[in-house]
PDB file of C-alpha atoms in Angstrom:
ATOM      1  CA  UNK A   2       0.000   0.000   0.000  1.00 53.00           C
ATOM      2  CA  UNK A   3       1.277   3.361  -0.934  1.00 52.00           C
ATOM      3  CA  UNK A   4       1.169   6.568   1.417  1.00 51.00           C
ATOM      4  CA  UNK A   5      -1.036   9.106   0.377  1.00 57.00           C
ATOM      5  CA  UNK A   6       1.801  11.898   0.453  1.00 52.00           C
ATOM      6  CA  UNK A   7       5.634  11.323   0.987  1.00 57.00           C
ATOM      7  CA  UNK A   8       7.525  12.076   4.531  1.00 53.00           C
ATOM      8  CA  UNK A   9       9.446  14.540   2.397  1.00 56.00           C
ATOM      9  CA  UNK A  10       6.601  16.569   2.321  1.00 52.00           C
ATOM     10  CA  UNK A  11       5.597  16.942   5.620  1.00 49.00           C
ATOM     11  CA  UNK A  12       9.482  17.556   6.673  1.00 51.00           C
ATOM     12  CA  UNK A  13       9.106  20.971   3.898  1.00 53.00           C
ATOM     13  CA  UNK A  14       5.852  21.822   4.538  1.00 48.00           C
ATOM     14  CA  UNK A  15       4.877  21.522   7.525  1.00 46.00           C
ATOM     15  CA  UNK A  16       6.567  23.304  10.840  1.00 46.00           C
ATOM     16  CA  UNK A  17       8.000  21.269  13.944  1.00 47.00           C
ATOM     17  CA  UNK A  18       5.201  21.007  16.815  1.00 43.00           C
ATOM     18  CA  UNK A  19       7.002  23.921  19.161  1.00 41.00           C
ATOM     19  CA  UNK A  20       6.732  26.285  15.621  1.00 37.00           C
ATOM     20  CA  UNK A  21       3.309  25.796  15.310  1.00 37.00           C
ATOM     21  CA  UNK A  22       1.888  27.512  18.133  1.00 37.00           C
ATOM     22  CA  UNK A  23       1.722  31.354  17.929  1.00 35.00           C
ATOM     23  CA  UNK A  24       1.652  33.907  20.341  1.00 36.00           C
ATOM     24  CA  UNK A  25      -0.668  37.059  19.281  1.00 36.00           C
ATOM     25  CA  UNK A  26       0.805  39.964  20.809  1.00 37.00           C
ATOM     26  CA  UNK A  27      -1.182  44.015  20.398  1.00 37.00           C
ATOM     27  CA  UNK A  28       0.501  46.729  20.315  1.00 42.00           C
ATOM     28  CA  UNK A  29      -0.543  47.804  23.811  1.00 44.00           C
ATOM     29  CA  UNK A  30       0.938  45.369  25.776  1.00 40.00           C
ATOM     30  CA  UNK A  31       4.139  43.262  25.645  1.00 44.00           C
ATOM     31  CA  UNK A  32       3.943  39.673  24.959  1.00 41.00           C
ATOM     32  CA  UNK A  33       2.605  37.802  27.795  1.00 40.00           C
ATOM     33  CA  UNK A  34       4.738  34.748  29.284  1.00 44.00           C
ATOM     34  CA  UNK A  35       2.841  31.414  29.494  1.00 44.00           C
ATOM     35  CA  UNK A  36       2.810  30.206  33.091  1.00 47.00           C
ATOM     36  CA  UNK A  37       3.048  26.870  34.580  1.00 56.00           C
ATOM     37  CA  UNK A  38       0.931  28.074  37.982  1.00 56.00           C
ATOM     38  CA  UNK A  39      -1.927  25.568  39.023  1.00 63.00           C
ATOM     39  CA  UNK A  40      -2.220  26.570  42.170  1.00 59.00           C
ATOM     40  CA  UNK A  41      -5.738  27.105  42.937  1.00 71.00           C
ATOM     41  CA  UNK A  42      -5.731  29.752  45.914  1.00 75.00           C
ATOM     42  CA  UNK A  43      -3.077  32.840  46.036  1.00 75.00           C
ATOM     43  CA  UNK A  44       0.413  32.709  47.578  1.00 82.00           C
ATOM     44  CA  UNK A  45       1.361  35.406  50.433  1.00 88.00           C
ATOM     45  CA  UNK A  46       5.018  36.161  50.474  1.00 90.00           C
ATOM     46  CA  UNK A  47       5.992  35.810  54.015  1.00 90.00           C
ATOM     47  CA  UNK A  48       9.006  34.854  56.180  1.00 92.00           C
ATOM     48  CA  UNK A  49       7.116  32.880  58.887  1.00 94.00           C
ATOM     49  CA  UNK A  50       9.614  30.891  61.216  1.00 96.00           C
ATOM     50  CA  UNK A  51       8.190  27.778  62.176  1.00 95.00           C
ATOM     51  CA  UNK A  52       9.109  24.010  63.949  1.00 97.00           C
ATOM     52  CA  UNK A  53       8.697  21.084  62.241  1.00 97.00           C
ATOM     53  CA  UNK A  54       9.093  17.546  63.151  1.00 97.00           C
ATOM     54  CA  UNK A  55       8.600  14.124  61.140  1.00 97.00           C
ATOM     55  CA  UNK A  56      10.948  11.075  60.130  1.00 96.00           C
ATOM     56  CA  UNK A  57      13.532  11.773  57.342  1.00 94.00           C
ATOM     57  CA  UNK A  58      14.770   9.238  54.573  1.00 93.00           C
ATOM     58  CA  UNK A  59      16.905   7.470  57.095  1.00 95.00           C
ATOM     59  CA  UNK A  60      13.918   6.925  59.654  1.00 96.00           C
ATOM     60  CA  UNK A  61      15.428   9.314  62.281  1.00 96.00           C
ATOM     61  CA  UNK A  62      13.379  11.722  64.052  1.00 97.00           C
ATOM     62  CA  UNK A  63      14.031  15.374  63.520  1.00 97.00           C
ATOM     63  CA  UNK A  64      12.465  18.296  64.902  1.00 98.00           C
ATOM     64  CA  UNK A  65      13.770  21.860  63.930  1.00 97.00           C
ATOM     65  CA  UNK A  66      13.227  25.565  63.247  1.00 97.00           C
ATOM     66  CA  UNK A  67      12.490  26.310  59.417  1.00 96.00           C
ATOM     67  CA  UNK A  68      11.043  29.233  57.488  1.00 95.00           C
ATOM     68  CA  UNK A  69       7.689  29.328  55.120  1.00 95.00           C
ATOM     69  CA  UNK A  70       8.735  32.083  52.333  1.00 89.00           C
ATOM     70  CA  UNK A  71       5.387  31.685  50.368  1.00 90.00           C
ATOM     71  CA  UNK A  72       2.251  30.503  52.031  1.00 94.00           C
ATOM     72  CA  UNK A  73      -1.312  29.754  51.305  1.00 93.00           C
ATOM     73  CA  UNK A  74      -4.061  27.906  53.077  1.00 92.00           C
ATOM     74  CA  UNK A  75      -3.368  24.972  51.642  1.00 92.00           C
ATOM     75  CA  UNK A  76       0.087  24.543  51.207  1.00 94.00           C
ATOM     76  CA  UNK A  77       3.694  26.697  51.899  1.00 96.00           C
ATOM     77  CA  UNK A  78       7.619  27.130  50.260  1.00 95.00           C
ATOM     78  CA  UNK A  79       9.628  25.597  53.075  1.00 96.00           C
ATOM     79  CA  UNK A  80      12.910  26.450  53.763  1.00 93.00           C
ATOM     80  CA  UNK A  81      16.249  26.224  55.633  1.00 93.00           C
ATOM     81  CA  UNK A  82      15.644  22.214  56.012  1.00 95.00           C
ATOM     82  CA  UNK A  83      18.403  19.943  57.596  1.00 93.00           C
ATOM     83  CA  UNK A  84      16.743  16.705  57.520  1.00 93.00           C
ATOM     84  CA  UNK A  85      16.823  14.595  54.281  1.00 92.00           C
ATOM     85  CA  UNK A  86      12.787  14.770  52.776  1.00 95.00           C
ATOM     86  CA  UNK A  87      11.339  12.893  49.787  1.00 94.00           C
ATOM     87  CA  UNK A  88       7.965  13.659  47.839  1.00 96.00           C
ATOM     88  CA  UNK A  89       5.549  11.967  50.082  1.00 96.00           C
ATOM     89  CA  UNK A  90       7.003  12.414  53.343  1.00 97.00           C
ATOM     90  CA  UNK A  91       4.512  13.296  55.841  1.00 97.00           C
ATOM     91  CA  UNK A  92       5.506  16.244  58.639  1.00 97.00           C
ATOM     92  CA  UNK A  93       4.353  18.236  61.734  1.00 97.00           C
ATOM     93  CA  UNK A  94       4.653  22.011  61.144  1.00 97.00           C
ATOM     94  CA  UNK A  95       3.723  24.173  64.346  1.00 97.00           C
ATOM     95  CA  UNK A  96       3.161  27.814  63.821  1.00 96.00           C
ATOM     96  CA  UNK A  97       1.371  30.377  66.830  1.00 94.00           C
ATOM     97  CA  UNK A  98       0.724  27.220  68.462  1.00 95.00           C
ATOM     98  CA  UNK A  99      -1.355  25.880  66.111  1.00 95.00           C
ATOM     99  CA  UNK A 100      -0.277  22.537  64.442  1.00 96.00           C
ATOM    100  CA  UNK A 101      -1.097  20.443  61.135  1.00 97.00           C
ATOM    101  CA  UNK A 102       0.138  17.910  58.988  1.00 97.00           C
ATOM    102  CA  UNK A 103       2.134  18.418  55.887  1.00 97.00           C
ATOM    103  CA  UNK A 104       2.643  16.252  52.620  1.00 98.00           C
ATOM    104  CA  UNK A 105       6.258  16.909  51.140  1.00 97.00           C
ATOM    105  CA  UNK A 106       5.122  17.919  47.138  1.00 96.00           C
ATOM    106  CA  UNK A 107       8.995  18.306  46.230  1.00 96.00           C
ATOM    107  CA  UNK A 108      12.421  18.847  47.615  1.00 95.00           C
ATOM    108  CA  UNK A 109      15.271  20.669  45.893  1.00 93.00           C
ATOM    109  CA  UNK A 110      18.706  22.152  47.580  1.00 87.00           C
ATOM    110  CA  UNK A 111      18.618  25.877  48.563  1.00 74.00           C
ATOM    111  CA  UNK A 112      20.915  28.500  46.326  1.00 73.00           C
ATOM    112  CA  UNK A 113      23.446  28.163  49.014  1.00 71.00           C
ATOM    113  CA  UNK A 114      23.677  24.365  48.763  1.00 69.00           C
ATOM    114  CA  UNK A 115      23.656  23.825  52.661  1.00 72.00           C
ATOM    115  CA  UNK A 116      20.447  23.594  53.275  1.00 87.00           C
ATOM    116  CA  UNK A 117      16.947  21.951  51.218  1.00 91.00           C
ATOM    117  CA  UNK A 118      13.861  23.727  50.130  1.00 94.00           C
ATOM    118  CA  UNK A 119      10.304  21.672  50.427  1.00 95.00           C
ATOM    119  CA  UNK A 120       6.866  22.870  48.862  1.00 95.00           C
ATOM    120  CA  UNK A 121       4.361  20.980  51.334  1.00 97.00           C
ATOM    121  CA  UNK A 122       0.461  20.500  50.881  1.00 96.00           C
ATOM    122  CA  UNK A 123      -2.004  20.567  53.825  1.00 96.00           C
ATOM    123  CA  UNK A 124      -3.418  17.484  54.808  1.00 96.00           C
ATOM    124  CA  UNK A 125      -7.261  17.771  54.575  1.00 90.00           C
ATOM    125  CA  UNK A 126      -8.502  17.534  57.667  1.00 91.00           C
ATOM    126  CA  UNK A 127      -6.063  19.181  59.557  1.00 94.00           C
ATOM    127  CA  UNK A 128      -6.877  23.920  59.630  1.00 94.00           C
ATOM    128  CA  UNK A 129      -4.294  26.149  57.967  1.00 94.00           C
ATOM    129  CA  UNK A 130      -2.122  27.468  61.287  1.00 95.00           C
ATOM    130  CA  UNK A 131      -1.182  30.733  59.686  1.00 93.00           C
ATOM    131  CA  UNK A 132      -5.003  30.753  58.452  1.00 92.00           C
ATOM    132  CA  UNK A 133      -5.307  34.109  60.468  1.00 88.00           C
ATOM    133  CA  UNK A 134      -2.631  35.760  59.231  1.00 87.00           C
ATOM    134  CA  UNK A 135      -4.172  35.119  55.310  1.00 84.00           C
ATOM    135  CA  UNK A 136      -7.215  36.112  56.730  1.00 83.00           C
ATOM    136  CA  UNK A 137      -5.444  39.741  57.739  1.00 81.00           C
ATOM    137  CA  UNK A 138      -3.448  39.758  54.813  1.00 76.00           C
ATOM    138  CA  UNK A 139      -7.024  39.734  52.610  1.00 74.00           C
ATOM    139  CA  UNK A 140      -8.674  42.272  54.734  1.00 71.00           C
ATOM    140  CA  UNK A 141      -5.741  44.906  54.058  1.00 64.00           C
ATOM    141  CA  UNK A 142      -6.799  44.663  50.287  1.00 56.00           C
ATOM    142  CA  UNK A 143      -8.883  47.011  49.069  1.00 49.00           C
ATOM    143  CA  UNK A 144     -12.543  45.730  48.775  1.00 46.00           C
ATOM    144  CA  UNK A 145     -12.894  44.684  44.815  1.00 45.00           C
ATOM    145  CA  UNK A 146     -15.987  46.791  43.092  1.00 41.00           C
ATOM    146  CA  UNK A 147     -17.595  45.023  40.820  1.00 40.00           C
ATOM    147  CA  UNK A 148     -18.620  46.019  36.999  1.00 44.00           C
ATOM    148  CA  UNK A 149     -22.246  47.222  37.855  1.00 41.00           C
ATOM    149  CA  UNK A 150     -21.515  48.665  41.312  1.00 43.00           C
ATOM    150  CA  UNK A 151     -18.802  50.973  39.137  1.00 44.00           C
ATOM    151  CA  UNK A 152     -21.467  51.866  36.541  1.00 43.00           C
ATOM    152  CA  UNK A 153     -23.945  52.986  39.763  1.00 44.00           C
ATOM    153  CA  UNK A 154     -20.776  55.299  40.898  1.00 44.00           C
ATOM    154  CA  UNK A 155     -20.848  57.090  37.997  1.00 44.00           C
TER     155      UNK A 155
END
């Protein structure tokens, strides 16, 4: 059976797979990264210093002082970590004396290669300790106005 057009043609004619998606850009605005973000709920910067505890790869127990740089009710950017952590890993984080339990998402090294960096997830049934802060956090926004209370305004 013959193909119905050569491989030669698709090589000339058509463009690789990352040339064939276009970005429309106007003349107002500059071109607009794509982003990878599927987080669900906003992040708050923050530099929160917390205590953890858990069991690291080596099933020793650890307790220690860490920082969240980036939280959210659900979920926080750990750092300053001395114990060894894998994705999975379940740990205690007490903030304001208010604790809950943490699923390690990923672990990388920090930019000074001494200590590790952990994104962690809330585990469901356990509340958000640093829920009040978000809570303060929201109320220092302005209130948002929405598109027919702004047409009353006017």
């Amino acid at each position: 059976m013959k193909p119905l057009m050569p491989l030669s043609f698709f090589k000339r004619h058509v463009p690789p797979l990352h040339l064939a998606v276009t970005t429309i850009r106007s003349k107002n605005r500059p071109m607009e990264k794509p982003t990878n973000d599927r987080r669900r709920e906003p992040r708050v910067e923050a530099n929160l210093v917390l205590t953890i505890w858990g069991v690291d790869t080596r099933g020793d127990r650890f307790l220690q002082e860490a920082r969240a740089r980036n939280i959210s009710l659900s979920g926080a950017l750990l750092s300053g970590l001395d114990a060894e952590l894998r994705s999975g890993d379940v740990i205690g984080i007490l903030y304001a004396g208010k604790k809950a339990r943490y699923r390690i998402v990923w672990v990388r090294e920090s930019e000074n290669g001494h200590k590790v960096q952990a994104a962690v997830h809330r585990i469901a049934p356990d509340e958000c300790p640093w829920q009040d802060l978000l809570d303060e956090e929201q109320s220092d926004d302005p209130p948002a106005i929405s598109a027919s209370a702004a047409r009353v305004r006017r």
